[in-house]
PDB file of C-alpha atoms in Angstrom:
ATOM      1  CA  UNK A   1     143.939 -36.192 254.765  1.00 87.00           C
ATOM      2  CA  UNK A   2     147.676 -35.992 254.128  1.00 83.00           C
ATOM      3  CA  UNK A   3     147.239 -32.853 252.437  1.00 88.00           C
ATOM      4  CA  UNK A   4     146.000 -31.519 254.996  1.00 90.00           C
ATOM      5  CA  UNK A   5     148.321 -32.603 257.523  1.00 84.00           C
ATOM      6  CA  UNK A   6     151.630 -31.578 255.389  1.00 82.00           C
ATOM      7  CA  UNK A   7     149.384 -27.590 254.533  1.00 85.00           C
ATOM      8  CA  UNK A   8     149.128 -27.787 258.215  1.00 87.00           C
ATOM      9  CA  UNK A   9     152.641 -27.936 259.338  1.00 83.00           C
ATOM     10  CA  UNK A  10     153.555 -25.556 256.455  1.00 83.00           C
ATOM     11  CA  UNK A  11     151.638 -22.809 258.096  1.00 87.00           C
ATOM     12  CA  UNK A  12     152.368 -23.846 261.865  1.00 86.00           C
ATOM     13  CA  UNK A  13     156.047 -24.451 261.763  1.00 84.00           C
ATOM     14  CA  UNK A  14     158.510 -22.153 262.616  1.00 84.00           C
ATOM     15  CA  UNK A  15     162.521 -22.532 263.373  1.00 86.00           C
ATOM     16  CA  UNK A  16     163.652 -20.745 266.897  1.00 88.00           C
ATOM     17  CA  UNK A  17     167.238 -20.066 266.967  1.00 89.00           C
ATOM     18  CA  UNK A  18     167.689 -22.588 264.375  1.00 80.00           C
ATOM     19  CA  UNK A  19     165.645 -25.024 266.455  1.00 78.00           C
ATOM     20  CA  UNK A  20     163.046 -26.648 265.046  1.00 78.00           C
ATOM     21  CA  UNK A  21     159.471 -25.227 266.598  1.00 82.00           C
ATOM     22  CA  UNK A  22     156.728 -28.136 266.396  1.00 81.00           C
ATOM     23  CA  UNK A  23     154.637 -26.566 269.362  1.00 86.00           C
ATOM     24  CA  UNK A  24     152.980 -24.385 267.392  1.00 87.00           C
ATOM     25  CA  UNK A  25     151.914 -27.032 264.655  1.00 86.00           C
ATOM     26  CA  UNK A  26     150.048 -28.798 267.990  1.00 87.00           C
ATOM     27  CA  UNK A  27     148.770 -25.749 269.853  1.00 90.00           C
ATOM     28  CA  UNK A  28     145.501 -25.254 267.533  1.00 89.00           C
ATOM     29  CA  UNK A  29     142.901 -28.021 267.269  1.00 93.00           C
ATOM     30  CA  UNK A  30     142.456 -28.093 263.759  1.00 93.00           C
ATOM     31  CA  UNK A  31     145.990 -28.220 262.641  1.00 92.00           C
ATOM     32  CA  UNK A  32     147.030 -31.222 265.565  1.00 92.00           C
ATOM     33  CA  UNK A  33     143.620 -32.581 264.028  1.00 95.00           C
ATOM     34  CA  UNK A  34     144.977 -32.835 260.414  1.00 93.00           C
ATOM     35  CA  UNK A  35     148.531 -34.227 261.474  1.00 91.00           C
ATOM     36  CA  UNK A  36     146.862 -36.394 263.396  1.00 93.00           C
ATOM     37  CA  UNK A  37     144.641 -37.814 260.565  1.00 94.00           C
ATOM     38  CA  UNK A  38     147.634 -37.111 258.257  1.00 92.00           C
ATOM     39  CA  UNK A  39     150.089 -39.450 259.939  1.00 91.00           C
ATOM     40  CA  UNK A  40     147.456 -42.176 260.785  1.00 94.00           C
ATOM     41  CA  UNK A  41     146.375 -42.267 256.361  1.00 93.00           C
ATOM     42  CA  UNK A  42     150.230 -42.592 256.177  1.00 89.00           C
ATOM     43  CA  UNK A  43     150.279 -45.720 258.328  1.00 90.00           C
ATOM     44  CA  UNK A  44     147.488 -47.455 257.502  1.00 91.00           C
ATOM     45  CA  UNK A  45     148.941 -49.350 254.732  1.00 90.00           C
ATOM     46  CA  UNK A  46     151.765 -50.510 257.661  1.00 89.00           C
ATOM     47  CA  UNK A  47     148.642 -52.718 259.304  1.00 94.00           C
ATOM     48  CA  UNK A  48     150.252 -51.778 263.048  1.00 94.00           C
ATOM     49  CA  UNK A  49     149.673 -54.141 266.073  1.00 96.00           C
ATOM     50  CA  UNK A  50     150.436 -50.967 268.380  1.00 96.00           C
ATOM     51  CA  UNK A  51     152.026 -47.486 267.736  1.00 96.00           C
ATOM     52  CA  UNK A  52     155.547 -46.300 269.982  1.00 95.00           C
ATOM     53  CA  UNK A  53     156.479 -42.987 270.787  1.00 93.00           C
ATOM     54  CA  UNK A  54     159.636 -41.637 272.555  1.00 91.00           C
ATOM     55  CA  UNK A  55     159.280 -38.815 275.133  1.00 88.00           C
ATOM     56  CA  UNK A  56     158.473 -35.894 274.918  1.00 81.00           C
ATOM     57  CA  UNK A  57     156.663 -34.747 272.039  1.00 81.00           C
ATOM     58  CA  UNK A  58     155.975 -38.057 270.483  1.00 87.00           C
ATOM     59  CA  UNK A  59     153.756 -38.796 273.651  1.00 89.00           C
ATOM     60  CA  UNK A  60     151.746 -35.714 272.264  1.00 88.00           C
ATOM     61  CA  UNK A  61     151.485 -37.597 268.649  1.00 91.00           C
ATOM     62  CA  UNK A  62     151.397 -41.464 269.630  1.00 94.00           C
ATOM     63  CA  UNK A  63     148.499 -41.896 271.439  1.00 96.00           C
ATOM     64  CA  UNK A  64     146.742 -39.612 269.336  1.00 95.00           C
ATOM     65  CA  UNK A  65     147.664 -41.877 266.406  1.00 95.00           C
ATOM     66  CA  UNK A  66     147.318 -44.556 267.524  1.00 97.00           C
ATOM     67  CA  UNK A  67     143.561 -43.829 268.640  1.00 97.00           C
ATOM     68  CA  UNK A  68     143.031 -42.792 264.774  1.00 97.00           C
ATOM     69  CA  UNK A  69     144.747 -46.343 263.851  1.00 97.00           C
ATOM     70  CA  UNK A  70     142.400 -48.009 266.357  1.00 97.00           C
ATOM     71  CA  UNK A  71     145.438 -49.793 268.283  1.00 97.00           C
ATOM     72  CA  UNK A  72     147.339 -49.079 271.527  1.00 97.00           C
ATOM     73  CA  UNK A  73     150.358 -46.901 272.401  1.00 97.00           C
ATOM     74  CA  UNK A  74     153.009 -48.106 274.312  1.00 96.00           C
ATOM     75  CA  UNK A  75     156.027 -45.154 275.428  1.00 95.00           C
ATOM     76  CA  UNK A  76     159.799 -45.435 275.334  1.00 96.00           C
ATOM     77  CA  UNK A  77     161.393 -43.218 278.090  1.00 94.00           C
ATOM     78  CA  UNK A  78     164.398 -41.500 278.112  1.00 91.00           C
ATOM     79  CA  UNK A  79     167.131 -41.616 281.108  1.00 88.00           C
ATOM     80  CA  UNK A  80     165.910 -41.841 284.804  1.00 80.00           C
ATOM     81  CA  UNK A  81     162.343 -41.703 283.973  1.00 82.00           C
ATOM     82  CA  UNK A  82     160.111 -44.394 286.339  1.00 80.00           C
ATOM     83  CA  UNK A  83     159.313 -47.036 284.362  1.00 81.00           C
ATOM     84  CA  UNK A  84     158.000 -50.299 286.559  1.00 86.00           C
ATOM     85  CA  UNK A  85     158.489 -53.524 284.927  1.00 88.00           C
ATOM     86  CA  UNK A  86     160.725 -55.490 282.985  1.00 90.00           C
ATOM     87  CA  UNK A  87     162.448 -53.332 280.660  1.00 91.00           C
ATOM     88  CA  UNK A  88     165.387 -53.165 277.654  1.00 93.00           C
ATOM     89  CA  UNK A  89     167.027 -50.500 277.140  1.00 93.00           C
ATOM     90  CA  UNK A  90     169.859 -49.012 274.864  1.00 92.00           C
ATOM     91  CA  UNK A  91     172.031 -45.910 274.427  1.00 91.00           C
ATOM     92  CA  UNK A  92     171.719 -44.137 271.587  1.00 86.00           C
ATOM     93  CA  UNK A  93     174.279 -42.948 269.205  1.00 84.00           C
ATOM     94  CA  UNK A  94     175.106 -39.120 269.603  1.00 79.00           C
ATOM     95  CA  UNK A  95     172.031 -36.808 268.722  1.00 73.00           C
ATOM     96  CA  UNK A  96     172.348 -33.513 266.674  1.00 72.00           C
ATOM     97  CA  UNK A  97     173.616 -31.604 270.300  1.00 76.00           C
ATOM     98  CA  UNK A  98     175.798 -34.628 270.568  1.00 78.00           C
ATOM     99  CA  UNK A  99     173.499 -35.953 273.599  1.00 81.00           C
ATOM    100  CA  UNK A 100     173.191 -39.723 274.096  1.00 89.00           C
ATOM    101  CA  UNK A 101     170.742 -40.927 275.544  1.00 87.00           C
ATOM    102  CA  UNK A 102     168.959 -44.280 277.356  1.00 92.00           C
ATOM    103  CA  UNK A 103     165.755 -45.313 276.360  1.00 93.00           C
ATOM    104  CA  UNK A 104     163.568 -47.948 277.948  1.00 94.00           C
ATOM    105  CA  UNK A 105     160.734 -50.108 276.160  1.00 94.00           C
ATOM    106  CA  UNK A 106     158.470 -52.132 279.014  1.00 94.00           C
ATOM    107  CA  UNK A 107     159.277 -55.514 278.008  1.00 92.00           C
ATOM    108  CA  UNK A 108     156.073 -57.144 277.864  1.00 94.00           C
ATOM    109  CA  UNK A 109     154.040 -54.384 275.960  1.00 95.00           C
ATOM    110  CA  UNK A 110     155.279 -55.585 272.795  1.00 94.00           C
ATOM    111  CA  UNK A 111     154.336 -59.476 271.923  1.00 92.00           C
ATOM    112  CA  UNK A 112     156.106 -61.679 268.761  1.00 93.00           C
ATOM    113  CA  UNK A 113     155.097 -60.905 266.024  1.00 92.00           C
ATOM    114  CA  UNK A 114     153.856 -57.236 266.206  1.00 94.00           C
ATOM    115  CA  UNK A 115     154.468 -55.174 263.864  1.00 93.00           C
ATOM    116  CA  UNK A 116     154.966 -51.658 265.478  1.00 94.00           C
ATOM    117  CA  UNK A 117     155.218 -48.217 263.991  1.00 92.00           C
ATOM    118  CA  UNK A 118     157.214 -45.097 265.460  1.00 90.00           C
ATOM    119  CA  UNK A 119     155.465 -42.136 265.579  1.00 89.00           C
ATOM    120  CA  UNK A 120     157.486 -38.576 266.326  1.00 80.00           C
ATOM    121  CA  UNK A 121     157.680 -34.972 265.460  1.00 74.00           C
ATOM    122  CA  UNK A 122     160.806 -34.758 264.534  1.00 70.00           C
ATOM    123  CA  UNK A 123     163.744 -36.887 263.519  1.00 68.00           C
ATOM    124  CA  UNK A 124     167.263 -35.172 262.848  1.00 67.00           C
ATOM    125  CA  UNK A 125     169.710 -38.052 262.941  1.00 68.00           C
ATOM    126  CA  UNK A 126     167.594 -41.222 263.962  1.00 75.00           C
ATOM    127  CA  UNK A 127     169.603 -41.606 267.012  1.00 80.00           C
ATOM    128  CA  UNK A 128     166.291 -42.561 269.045  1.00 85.00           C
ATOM    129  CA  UNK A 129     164.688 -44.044 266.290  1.00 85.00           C
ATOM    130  CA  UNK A 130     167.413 -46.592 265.788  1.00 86.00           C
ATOM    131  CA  UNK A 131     167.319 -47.286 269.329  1.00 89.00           C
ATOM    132  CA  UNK A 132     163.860 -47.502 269.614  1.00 90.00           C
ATOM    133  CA  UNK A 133     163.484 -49.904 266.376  1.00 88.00           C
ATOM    134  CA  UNK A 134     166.482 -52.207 268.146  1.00 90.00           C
ATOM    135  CA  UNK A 135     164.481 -51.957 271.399  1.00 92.00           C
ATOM    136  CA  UNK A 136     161.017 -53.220 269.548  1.00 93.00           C
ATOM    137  CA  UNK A 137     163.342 -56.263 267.645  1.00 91.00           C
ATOM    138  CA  UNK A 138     164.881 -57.407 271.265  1.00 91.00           C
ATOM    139  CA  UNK A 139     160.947 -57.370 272.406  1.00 92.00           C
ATOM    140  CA  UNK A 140     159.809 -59.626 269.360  1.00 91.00           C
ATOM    141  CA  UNK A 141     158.433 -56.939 267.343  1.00 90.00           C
ATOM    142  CA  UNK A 142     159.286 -55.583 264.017  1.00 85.00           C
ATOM    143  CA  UNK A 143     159.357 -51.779 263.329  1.00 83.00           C
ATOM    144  CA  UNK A 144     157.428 -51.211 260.348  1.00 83.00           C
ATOM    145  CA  UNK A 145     157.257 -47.694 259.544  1.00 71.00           C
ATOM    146  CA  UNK A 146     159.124 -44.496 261.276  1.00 67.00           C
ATOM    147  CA  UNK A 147     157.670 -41.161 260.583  1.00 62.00           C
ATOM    148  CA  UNK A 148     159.120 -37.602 259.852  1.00 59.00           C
ATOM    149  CA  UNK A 149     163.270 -38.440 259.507  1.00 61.00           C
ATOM    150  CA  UNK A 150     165.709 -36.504 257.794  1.00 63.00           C
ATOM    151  CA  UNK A 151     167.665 -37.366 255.016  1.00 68.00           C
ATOM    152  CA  UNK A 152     170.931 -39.017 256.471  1.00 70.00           C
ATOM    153  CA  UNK A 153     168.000 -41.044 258.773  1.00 70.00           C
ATOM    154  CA  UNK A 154     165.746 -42.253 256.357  1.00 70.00           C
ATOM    155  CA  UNK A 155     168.818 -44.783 254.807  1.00 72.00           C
ATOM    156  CA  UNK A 156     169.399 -46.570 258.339  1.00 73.00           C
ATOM    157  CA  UNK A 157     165.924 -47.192 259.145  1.00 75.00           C
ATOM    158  CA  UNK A 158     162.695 -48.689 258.116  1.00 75.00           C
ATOM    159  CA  UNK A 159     160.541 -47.368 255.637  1.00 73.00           C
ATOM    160  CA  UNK A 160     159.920 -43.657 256.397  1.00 72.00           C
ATOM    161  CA  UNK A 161     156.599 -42.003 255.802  1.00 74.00           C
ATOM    162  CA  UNK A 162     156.356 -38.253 256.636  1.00 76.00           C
ATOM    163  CA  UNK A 163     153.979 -35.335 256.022  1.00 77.00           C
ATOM    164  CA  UNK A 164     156.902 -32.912 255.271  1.00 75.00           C
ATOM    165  CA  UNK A 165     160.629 -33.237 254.645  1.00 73.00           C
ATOM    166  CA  UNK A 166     163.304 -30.735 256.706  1.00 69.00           C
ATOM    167  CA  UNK A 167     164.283 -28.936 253.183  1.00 70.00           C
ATOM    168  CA  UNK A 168     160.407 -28.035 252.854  1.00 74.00           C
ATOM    169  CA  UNK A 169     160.250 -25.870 256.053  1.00 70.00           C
TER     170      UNK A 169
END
């Protein structure tokens, strides 16, 4: 399954202007099928309580991971998005543009004790990630696993499991 998955985004992926192009990877079935199942083998092993994701694209990944996994999805928003309930939030460090960001985790959609994985399609610096992992902690959860980081990301975080490293595409 994870061979699939990684052939997958080898074939799909393209950079744009020296952006990185993960649109294409999820525009044909079979190919957002094998990342799908690719990502979910990865995690297994983590034994997640629920799977977060942090808008945009992740809310294309999450939920369909965490459907594979056979446990829920709960978001993290960025800046200004509705978001009723009790909430945390944090601002992240400065993101490869040099953006910062707030994100928001509904306070009681994580209980103590969960162990929650962080499912994306791309991490450059672990700006989000970082402050979505402190976000799960101040909810009671632990952040198990983090998918897809860079490099420089991979040493500040959880263990990372990805299909395909940055220097591979």
């Amino acid at each position: 399954m994870v061979e699939r998955g990684r052939l997958a985004v080898l074939e799909h992926f393209r950079w744009i202007d020296g952006h990185a192009d993960t649109w294409a990877v999820l525009r044909r079935p079979d190919s957002l099928r094998a990342v799908v199942d690719g990502l979910a083998h990865l995690l297994t092993d983590d034994r997640p309580d629920v799977v977060v994701a942090v808008e945009a694209r992740g809310f294309v990944l999450g939920p369909a991971v965490a459907l594979a996994l056979g446990v829920g999805f709960v978001p993290v928003r960025k800046d200004g998005a509705v978001f009723p309930g009790p909430v945390v939030t944090a601002t992240t460090e400065p993101d490869y543009r040099g953006n910062r960001r707030t994100l928001a985790l509904r306070q009681d959609l994580i209980g103590p004790g969960e162990r929650v994985v962080l499912v994306d399609d791309w991490i450059e610096t672990g700006s989000q990630a970082r402050a979505a992992a402190g976000l799960v902690e101040r909810c009671g959860g632990t952040l198990v696993a983090v998918d897809e980081a860079a490099e420089a990301a991979r040493s500040v975080l959880p263990p990372v499991r990805s299909l395909v490293r940055a220097q591979e595409l």
